[in-house]
Amino acid sequence: IRRQRQMCIRDSVYVDAVLHPLIPAHILDQEGWHYGLDADTGNLVYKGVVFNEMKGALSDPNDLLGEINQQSLFPDTLYRHNSGGDPVNIPDLTYEQFKKFHQTYYHPSNAYIFWYGDDPEEARLEKMAGYLAGYSHLNVDSAVPLQQPFEETLRLTEPYAVSAEEEPKYYVSVNWGLNEQTDPEEALGLGILSHILVGTSASPLRKALIDSGYGEDMVGGGLNSWLRQLVFSTGLKGVQQENTAKVEDLIEQTLTELSENGIDPNMVA
């Protein structure tokens, strides 16, 4: 009985936090952005929890590379935006926009509600009916469209910050936007293939990149499955400018050879 009571309390807290959070104007000021004085200079500057977090995230070249990869692969979809907020644009957010966003996209009409456990289905549905009482249907356009394939390879060069003492080096990443995730068996198979290619020190694509001496270490985690469409990314960091094109050629050459000659059965096993 005690365990069931604790579960009911926890569920009600979670649902209430999603549907009815306390978000008065000062929450946006604290968590989003506000004006403050720089402790060293006394100048008026932007501050805020998320604002500072995103400044920190985008000052890391690995995180910046991942963001650029995603935005470049999906220029015609919502994925072209930084989901955490670009510090350049965060101060443009008003409280009215903040409030309206929650009222629209966190509305039950835009929700999938999952419940697990061995409690009676009737009881759980009655409980959810109570949580959702008072809401009327809202048409929410939250669909993420599919990105159409490019007609040709897109190449981008973007800067990142280094200290005055650092020697500037390149991060080179080759990325593919793949199919929509509709087939669990295909997604599982591609995940296994990704692990074979780059997941271990003996993986053929990882080994080819590391042994080439073109860079200091790998970037890109192989297959990424957190978007509507699968993405495969790999490359090297710490690359000299004269070797950047060689990294791309090596990746394509290695994948072509593996496609034509097959993968070592022991690696597959």
XYZ file of C-alpha atoms in Angstrom:
269
model
C 0.000 0.000 0.000
C 2.821 2.369 0.908
C 4.588 1.685 -2.374
C 1.398 2.308 -4.374
C 0.808 5.563 -2.487
C 4.363 6.729 -3.227
C 3.916 5.907 -6.914
C 0.657 7.895 -7.057
C 2.311 10.912 -5.450
C 5.289 10.710 -7.792
C 3.082 10.383 -10.881
C 0.969 13.370 -9.873
C 4.078 15.480 -9.282
C 5.533 14.575 -12.685
C 2.309 15.249 -14.591
C 1.693 18.490 -12.729
C 5.260 19.661 -13.407
C 4.800 19.078 -17.149
C 1.306 20.525 -17.529
C 1.303 23.228 -14.833
C 4.863 24.360 -14.116
C 5.501 27.510 -12.124
C 6.881 29.787 -14.839
C 6.278 33.401 -13.831
C 8.331 36.093 -15.542
C 11.228 35.899 -13.079
C 11.838 32.253 -14.089
C 12.712 33.374 -17.623
C 14.932 36.093 -16.130
C 16.797 33.543 -14.039
C 16.902 30.526 -16.331
C 16.865 32.275 -19.711
C 18.498 35.669 -19.756
C 18.674 38.988 -17.948
C 20.950 42.002 -17.708
C 23.666 42.007 -15.052
C 26.885 43.801 -14.151
C 30.237 42.257 -14.978
C 32.097 41.816 -11.698
C 35.436 42.875 -13.195
C 34.483 45.740 -15.509
C 31.138 46.904 -14.141
C 29.735 46.817 -17.673
C 26.165 45.739 -18.376
C 26.211 42.191 -19.793
C 23.811 39.363 -20.577
C 23.468 36.682 -17.911
C 21.236 33.670 -17.277
C 21.573 29.965 -16.509
C 20.753 28.675 -19.989
C 22.484 31.621 -21.675
C 25.745 30.817 -19.861
C 25.351 27.068 -20.395
C 24.983 27.548 -24.127
C 27.930 29.945 -24.259
C 29.986 27.225 -22.595
C 28.676 24.479 -24.865
C 29.369 26.373 -28.069
C 32.848 27.360 -26.920
C 33.796 23.653 -27.007
C 34.849 22.783 -30.580
C 33.506 19.219 -30.290
C 30.034 20.466 -29.339
C 30.187 23.202 -31.954
C 31.134 20.651 -34.614
C 28.179 18.455 -33.696
C 25.838 21.433 -33.912
C 27.192 22.493 -37.308
C 26.965 18.911 -38.599
C 23.280 18.666 -37.684
C 22.344 22.088 -38.999
C 24.143 21.506 -42.292
C 22.460 18.128 -42.852
C 18.929 19.424 -42.177
C 18.761 22.997 -43.501
C 15.056 22.709 -44.408
C 13.761 21.301 -41.094
C 13.544 22.347 -37.435
C 16.866 20.590 -36.884
C 18.580 23.600 -38.466
C 18.042 25.356 -35.128
C 20.053 24.895 -31.942
C 17.637 23.149 -29.569
C 19.320 24.661 -26.512
C 19.289 28.174 -27.962
C 22.029 30.149 -29.669
C 23.421 32.757 -27.234
C 23.263 35.299 -30.062
C 19.472 34.867 -30.219
C 18.524 33.960 -26.633
C 18.167 37.645 -25.561
C 15.511 38.049 -28.274
C 13.177 35.720 -26.344
C 10.324 37.501 -24.579
C 8.248 36.209 -21.678
C 5.129 36.192 -23.861
C 6.873 33.953 -26.422
C 8.198 31.717 -23.640
C 4.736 31.297 -22.110
C 3.007 30.735 -25.454
C 5.533 28.073 -26.448
C 4.771 26.055 -23.317
C 1.007 26.475 -23.648
C 1.187 25.220 -27.240
C 3.796 22.487 -27.363
C 3.326 21.124 -23.835
C -0.439 20.894 -24.316
C -1.885 17.356 -23.959
C -2.947 17.521 -27.624
C 0.767 17.407 -28.501
C 1.611 14.587 -26.088
C 2.233 10.885 -26.201
C 1.552 9.493 -22.724
C 3.268 6.238 -21.777
C 2.474 4.336 -18.601
C 4.089 1.117 -17.464
C 3.535 -1.212 -14.541
C 1.122 -3.889 -13.393
C -1.567 -1.573 -11.981
C -5.115 -2.029 -13.375
C -5.656 -0.320 -16.734
C -9.038 1.100 -15.723
C -7.524 2.748 -12.668
C -4.682 4.281 -14.648
C -7.045 5.638 -17.321
C -9.288 7.156 -14.666
C -6.247 8.813 -13.112
C -5.114 10.268 -16.457
C -8.653 11.475 -17.159
C -8.414 13.485 -13.951
C -5.077 14.979 -14.935
C -6.397 15.966 -18.370
C -9.771 17.305 -17.255
C -10.445 20.861 -18.323
C -8.421 20.719 -21.534
C -9.979 21.036 -24.969
C -8.409 19.875 -28.206
C -5.719 22.127 -29.694
C -4.366 21.829 -33.230
C -0.586 21.833 -32.806
C 1.683 21.782 -35.861
C 4.725 20.095 -34.363
C 5.611 17.682 -37.175
C 9.263 17.585 -38.223
C 9.446 17.206 -42.028
C 11.919 14.927 -43.745
C 15.006 16.505 -45.261
C 15.208 15.931 -48.996
C 18.554 14.547 -50.231
C 21.119 16.991 -51.546
C 21.864 17.026 -55.260
C 25.583 17.239 -54.515
C 27.963 17.068 -51.571
C 27.872 20.145 -49.356
C 31.170 21.392 -47.925
C 31.370 23.946 -45.121
C 34.214 25.652 -43.285
C 33.331 27.231 -39.935
C 35.629 28.926 -37.360
C 36.005 28.044 -33.686
C 37.718 29.910 -30.856
C 41.272 29.145 -29.724
C 43.557 30.884 -27.280
C 46.405 33.052 -28.500
C 48.881 30.339 -27.484
C 47.150 27.520 -29.377
C 48.135 26.449 -32.862
C 44.965 26.474 -34.996
C 44.073 23.013 -36.293
C 41.134 21.673 -38.233
C 38.279 19.380 -37.230
C 37.200 17.361 -40.269
C 33.866 15.537 -40.184
C 32.137 13.660 -42.993
C 28.399 13.233 -42.430
C 25.516 11.407 -44.069
C 21.802 11.972 -43.512
C 20.116 8.565 -43.798
C 16.569 7.222 -43.868
C 13.722 7.968 -41.524
C 13.613 5.646 -38.516
C 10.623 3.470 -39.378
C 12.199 -0.012 -39.436
C 13.566 -1.167 -36.047
C 15.429 -4.065 -37.665
C 17.195 -1.745 -40.111
C 18.080 0.685 -37.321
C 19.481 -2.165 -35.221
C 21.490 -3.467 -38.159
C 22.932 -0.035 -38.914
C 23.806 0.383 -35.231
C 25.725 -2.914 -35.308
C 27.452 -1.895 -38.547
C 28.418 1.449 -37.013
C 29.961 -0.316 -34.017
C 31.889 -2.607 -36.373
C 33.200 0.357 -38.371
C 34.228 2.754 -35.592
C 33.260 1.326 -32.195
C 36.510 -0.380 -31.164
C 40.231 0.149 -31.576
C 40.263 -2.712 -34.107
C 37.363 -1.298 -36.151
C 38.517 -0.899 -39.772
C 37.370 2.682 -40.374
C 38.590 3.908 -36.988
C 41.907 2.117 -37.488
C 42.366 3.597 -40.967
C 41.771 7.106 -39.628
C 44.003 6.792 -36.564
C 46.813 4.996 -38.410
C 46.825 7.614 -41.180
C 48.516 10.161 -38.934
C 46.392 12.916 -40.471
C 44.927 13.900 -37.110
C 45.154 13.481 -33.366
C 41.919 11.600 -32.607
C 38.514 10.703 -34.002
C 35.447 12.931 -33.983
C 31.911 11.805 -34.665
C 30.367 8.878 -32.865
C 29.272 6.898 -35.893
C 25.514 6.339 -36.092
C 23.298 8.883 -34.303
C 19.675 7.881 -33.785
C 18.133 10.708 -31.748
C 16.599 12.556 -34.729
C 13.770 11.524 -37.040
C 16.359 10.552 -39.645
C 19.468 8.557 -38.856
C 22.850 10.288 -39.185
C 26.327 8.802 -39.609
C 29.324 11.011 -38.772
C 33.024 10.336 -38.535
C 36.307 12.186 -38.973
C 39.409 13.490 -37.241
C 40.437 16.446 -35.099
C 43.817 18.103 -34.864
C 44.270 18.033 -38.646
C 46.710 20.253 -40.503
C 45.119 22.275 -43.287
C 46.976 20.425 -46.036
C 45.528 17.113 -44.822
C 41.843 18.071 -44.601
C 40.928 16.783 -48.085
C 42.949 13.615 -47.455
C 40.721 12.749 -44.474
C 37.583 12.868 -46.606
C 39.237 10.805 -49.359
C 40.416 8.203 -46.823
C 36.937 7.761 -45.360
C 35.334 7.264 -48.785
C 38.148 4.961 -49.937
C 37.936 2.793 -46.804
C 34.150 2.476 -46.964
C 34.330 1.608 -50.688
C 36.897 -1.138 -50.049
C 34.832 -2.594 -47.191
C 31.728 -2.521 -49.384
C 33.474 -4.323 -52.223
C 35.606 -6.787 -50.230
C 33.453 -7.385 -47.169
C 34.172 -7.128 -43.443
C 36.256 -9.595 -41.465
C 33.790 -12.212 -40.082
C 35.639 -12.200 -36.763
C 34.956 -8.485 -36.406
C 31.286 -9.098 -37.122
C 31.200 -11.896 -34.540
